[in-house]
Amino acid sequence: MPTINVSFTEAQVIKMVLEFLAKRNMNIAMLSLERESGVINGNYSDDMLFLRQLVLDGQWEDAIEFIQPLTEMDSFDYKHFQYILFKHKYLELLCLKSESGNTQAYENMVDDIIKCVNQLESLCPTKDEFNSLCLLMSVSDFCSHQQFTNWNPSNARVECFNEVYPLVQHLLVKEVDKKKQTSNDECSTEDRLVQLLVKGLLYESCVTFCQKRATTNEDDEVDDDYDDYGQIKIPNLLSSGGCRDGDVSLVSWLQVSWYQLFDVFFKVVW
């Protein structure tokens, strides 16, 4: 039988999980996994990683100071960058204010909110946008507001970085040496984990189906292989049945099968 070599790294698996979590806004779990594993699903330059961490830590002023050298470039929209960061800082302060039970802390937050509003006045794209943000100060319970029912700082900070990333992506570029590229430079995209789960289920179904087809006569075909619509049954994702670990029987069988087996036209179906 031919030898089948399948190789992947733990980091690649983690990147697929990170992408899965990010696409579903499970950012608290995503950030915890990043911290524990040291893996990030993104091919960022060192400067971009540093900026990302500043934003995720809520160090708004430090983030703005860090990108000061970029303000000399005409292609950098510095005003919009500031607007995004100060808006997220403002929303976070409103959330903390509504949850604060300490009088002194409450007063300090109010002062910070007023400073933030003053900064936003000259940065907001429109007057209506500024007025809408100001109205939020009158909301006693920030998270009870319809627009922010599921709001939390972790999700908001990830969203903030995703908003500013396109503004600096072309300026904080990673130098790529194609000869030294490794799996660490690769990213999981297009819901790769879900793709593999679907393909894995289909593979398990094909193994069972082909095994029965190859070992039984046509007259002995079992209806249990099909669902009510005449389609091959797909196993439950958490089913412990199906293929054994590392089962490559179908691949091996196809590799040694006669060419006549492939006379039927192969059609790609999505």
XYZ file of C-alpha atoms in Angstrom:
270
model
C 0.000 0.000 0.000
C 1.269 3.523 -0.760
C 2.377 5.671 2.159
C 0.236 8.693 3.000
C 2.003 11.583 4.735
C -0.173 14.185 6.456
C 1.559 16.977 8.347
C 0.393 20.087 10.161
C 1.478 22.100 13.169
C -0.281 22.885 16.411
C -0.052 26.588 15.537
C -2.028 25.996 12.321
C -4.791 24.272 14.289
C -4.882 27.131 16.795
C -5.120 29.677 13.964
C -8.182 27.889 12.591
C -9.806 27.989 16.033
C -8.913 31.686 16.397
C -10.521 32.447 13.049
C -13.617 30.459 14.030
C -13.945 32.459 17.267
C -13.255 35.812 15.589
C -15.882 35.282 12.889
C -18.482 34.673 15.591
C -17.431 37.636 17.761
C -16.258 35.324 20.561
C -13.431 37.749 21.204
C -12.972 37.101 24.926
C -12.287 33.434 24.169
C -10.136 34.397 21.172
C -7.946 36.764 23.195
C -7.574 34.201 25.988
C -6.421 31.602 23.470
C -3.967 34.095 21.951
C -2.457 34.832 25.354
C -2.201 31.186 26.366
C -0.830 29.899 23.050
C 1.209 32.895 21.889
C -0.341 32.431 18.435
C -2.124 35.168 16.462
C -4.080 34.537 13.274
C -2.618 37.453 11.367
C 0.538 38.155 9.407
C 1.373 41.480 11.050
C 4.587 43.464 11.208
C 6.144 44.059 14.634
C 4.873 47.651 14.591
C 1.360 46.494 13.734
C 1.440 43.910 16.522
C 2.527 46.611 18.958
C -0.271 48.935 17.838
C -2.775 46.081 18.081
C -1.728 45.348 21.649
C -2.004 49.003 22.642
C -5.570 49.105 21.323
C -6.520 45.782 22.928
C -5.151 47.061 26.252
C -7.168 50.274 25.936
C -4.063 52.487 25.882
C -5.675 55.014 23.565
C -3.292 57.949 23.994
C -0.256 55.673 23.705
C -1.633 54.269 20.451
C -2.087 57.771 19.036
C 1.406 58.775 20.152
C 2.867 55.613 18.595
C 1.567 56.439 15.116
C 2.686 60.096 15.252
C 5.496 59.513 12.692
C 2.835 58.458 10.165
C 1.161 61.868 10.296
C 3.799 63.201 7.896
C 2.449 60.916 5.172
C -0.333 62.268 2.960
C -1.895 58.806 2.594
C -2.585 58.537 6.327
C -5.974 59.783 7.536
C -4.844 60.861 10.982
C -8.083 62.623 11.863
C -10.198 59.539 11.199
C -7.731 57.388 13.137
C -8.115 59.656 16.171
C -11.882 59.692 15.791
C -12.129 55.890 15.901
C -9.932 55.586 18.989
C -11.545 58.413 20.944
C -15.027 57.145 20.075
C -14.218 53.716 21.497
C -12.587 55.297 24.525
C -15.718 57.406 25.044
C -18.062 54.411 24.804
C -15.921 52.449 27.230
C -15.956 55.316 29.730
C -19.755 55.506 29.498
C -19.974 51.790 30.224
C -17.670 52.083 33.243
C -19.577 55.137 34.510
C -22.893 53.285 34.483
C -21.347 50.420 36.473
C -19.386 52.538 38.949
C -20.606 52.578 42.550
C -17.734 54.665 43.879
C -18.518 58.396 44.071
C -14.915 59.553 43.605
C -14.355 57.181 40.681
C -17.652 58.332 39.163
C -16.601 61.991 39.310
C -13.226 61.212 37.740
C -14.927 59.337 34.917
C -17.274 62.238 34.264
C -14.248 64.527 33.897
C -12.628 62.056 31.475
C -15.866 61.786 29.497
C -16.120 65.565 29.125
C -12.500 65.738 27.908
C -13.234 62.971 25.425
C -16.338 64.774 24.153
C -14.306 67.934 23.606
C -11.804 65.945 21.560
C -14.535 64.244 19.534
C -16.230 67.525 18.623
C -13.540 68.393 16.088
C -13.029 64.789 14.948
C -16.559 63.543 14.232
C -17.317 63.241 10.500
C -20.668 65.010 10.906
C -22.492 67.165 13.436
C -25.260 64.561 13.675
C -22.739 61.895 14.625
C -21.376 64.113 17.377
C -24.873 64.870 18.689
C -25.722 61.150 18.737
C -22.642 60.417 20.807
C -23.444 63.253 23.209
C -26.960 61.905 23.759
C -25.481 58.690 25.133
C -24.309 60.626 28.216
C -27.926 60.838 29.341
C -28.341 57.039 29.374
C -28.234 55.820 32.978
C -27.546 52.168 32.125
C -25.283 52.038 29.086
C -25.747 48.324 28.332
C -29.533 48.652 28.472
C -29.409 50.893 25.402
C -30.722 49.013 22.376
C -27.589 49.714 20.351
C -25.245 48.383 23.065
C -27.174 45.468 24.577
C -24.387 42.949 23.945
C -21.554 45.474 24.175
C -18.403 44.631 26.132
C -14.903 46.182 26.188
C -13.130 43.105 24.776
C -15.319 42.933 21.684
C -15.226 46.711 21.275
C -11.424 46.879 21.389
C -11.076 44.130 18.789
C -13.601 45.990 16.652
C -11.619 49.193 17.164
C -8.418 47.608 15.880
C -10.276 46.136 12.902
C -11.511 49.645 12.077
C -8.110 51.347 12.248
C -6.209 48.495 10.596
C -7.105 49.522 6.992
C -5.872 53.056 7.752
C -2.348 51.895 8.631
C -2.129 48.560 6.808
C -0.148 50.009 3.899
C 2.128 52.002 6.204
C 3.103 49.448 8.855
C 4.152 46.792 6.368
C 5.971 43.595 7.229
C 9.121 42.921 5.238
C 8.597 39.544 3.578
C 11.440 37.202 2.698
C 9.815 34.494 0.586
C 12.771 32.171 1.122
C 12.295 32.312 4.895
C 8.502 32.099 4.994
C 7.187 29.542 7.474
C 3.820 28.272 8.662
C 3.878 31.163 11.170
C 3.315 33.534 8.234
C 0.170 31.716 7.115
C -3.319 32.720 8.220
C -6.554 30.808 8.491
C -9.208 32.314 6.207
C -12.646 31.541 4.754
C -13.775 29.630 7.859
C -11.162 26.945 7.279
C -12.078 24.972 10.414
C -15.707 24.626 9.335
C -14.581 23.677 5.824
C -12.457 20.848 7.206
C -15.246 19.643 9.497
C -17.631 19.411 6.546
C -15.038 17.648 4.394
C -14.230 15.292 7.265
C -17.874 14.274 7.612
C -18.131 13.745 3.867
C -14.947 11.666 3.908
C -16.277 9.446 6.705
C -19.479 8.929 4.740
C -17.546 8.078 1.574
C -15.353 5.550 3.396
C -18.382 3.693 4.717
C -20.257 3.913 1.420
C -17.332 2.807 -0.779
C -16.453 -0.026 1.566
C -19.973 -1.422 1.326
C -20.112 -0.895 -2.434
C -16.798 -2.695 -2.899
C -17.634 -5.645 -0.642
C -21.298 -6.325 -1.488
C -23.289 -7.117 -4.603
C -25.634 -4.567 -6.139
C -28.572 -6.761 -5.168
C -27.478 -6.645 -1.539
C -27.345 -2.853 -1.350
C -28.613 -1.667 2.030
C -31.152 1.143 2.214
C -29.649 2.243 5.531
C -26.888 3.956 3.556
C -29.353 6.573 2.277
C -31.633 9.125 3.863
C -35.280 9.731 2.966
C -34.208 11.849 -0.021
C -31.990 9.177 -1.540
C -28.781 10.929 -0.480
C -25.857 9.254 1.271
C -26.262 9.582 5.017
C -23.862 11.987 6.707
C -22.836 11.060 10.272
C -23.348 13.331 13.258
C -20.328 15.568 13.893
C -19.910 14.247 17.451
C -20.553 10.633 16.519
C -17.828 8.293 17.754
C -18.470 5.894 14.893
C -17.157 6.069 11.353
C -13.452 6.148 10.541
C -10.774 5.214 13.006
C -8.050 7.714 13.842
C -5.809 8.239 10.841
C -7.966 6.082 8.554
C -6.586 6.408 5.011
C -8.301 3.349 3.570
C -10.320 5.296 0.990
C -7.299 7.246 -0.271
C -5.204 4.080 -0.485
C -7.995 2.223 -2.273
C -8.435 5.014 -4.831
C -4.698 5.160 -5.513
C -4.499 1.482 -6.439
C -7.891 1.262 -8.170
C -8.156 0.617 -11.887
C -8.598 3.586 -14.234
C -11.991 2.322 -15.424
C -13.303 3.292 -12.013
C -12.976 6.926 -13.082
C -14.775 6.631 -16.427
C -17.752 8.539 -15.022
C -17.302 12.285 -15.514
C -16.279 14.026 -12.272
C -18.467 17.012 -11.546
C -17.669 19.534 -8.817
C -20.765 20.175 -6.684
C -20.959 22.915 -4.024
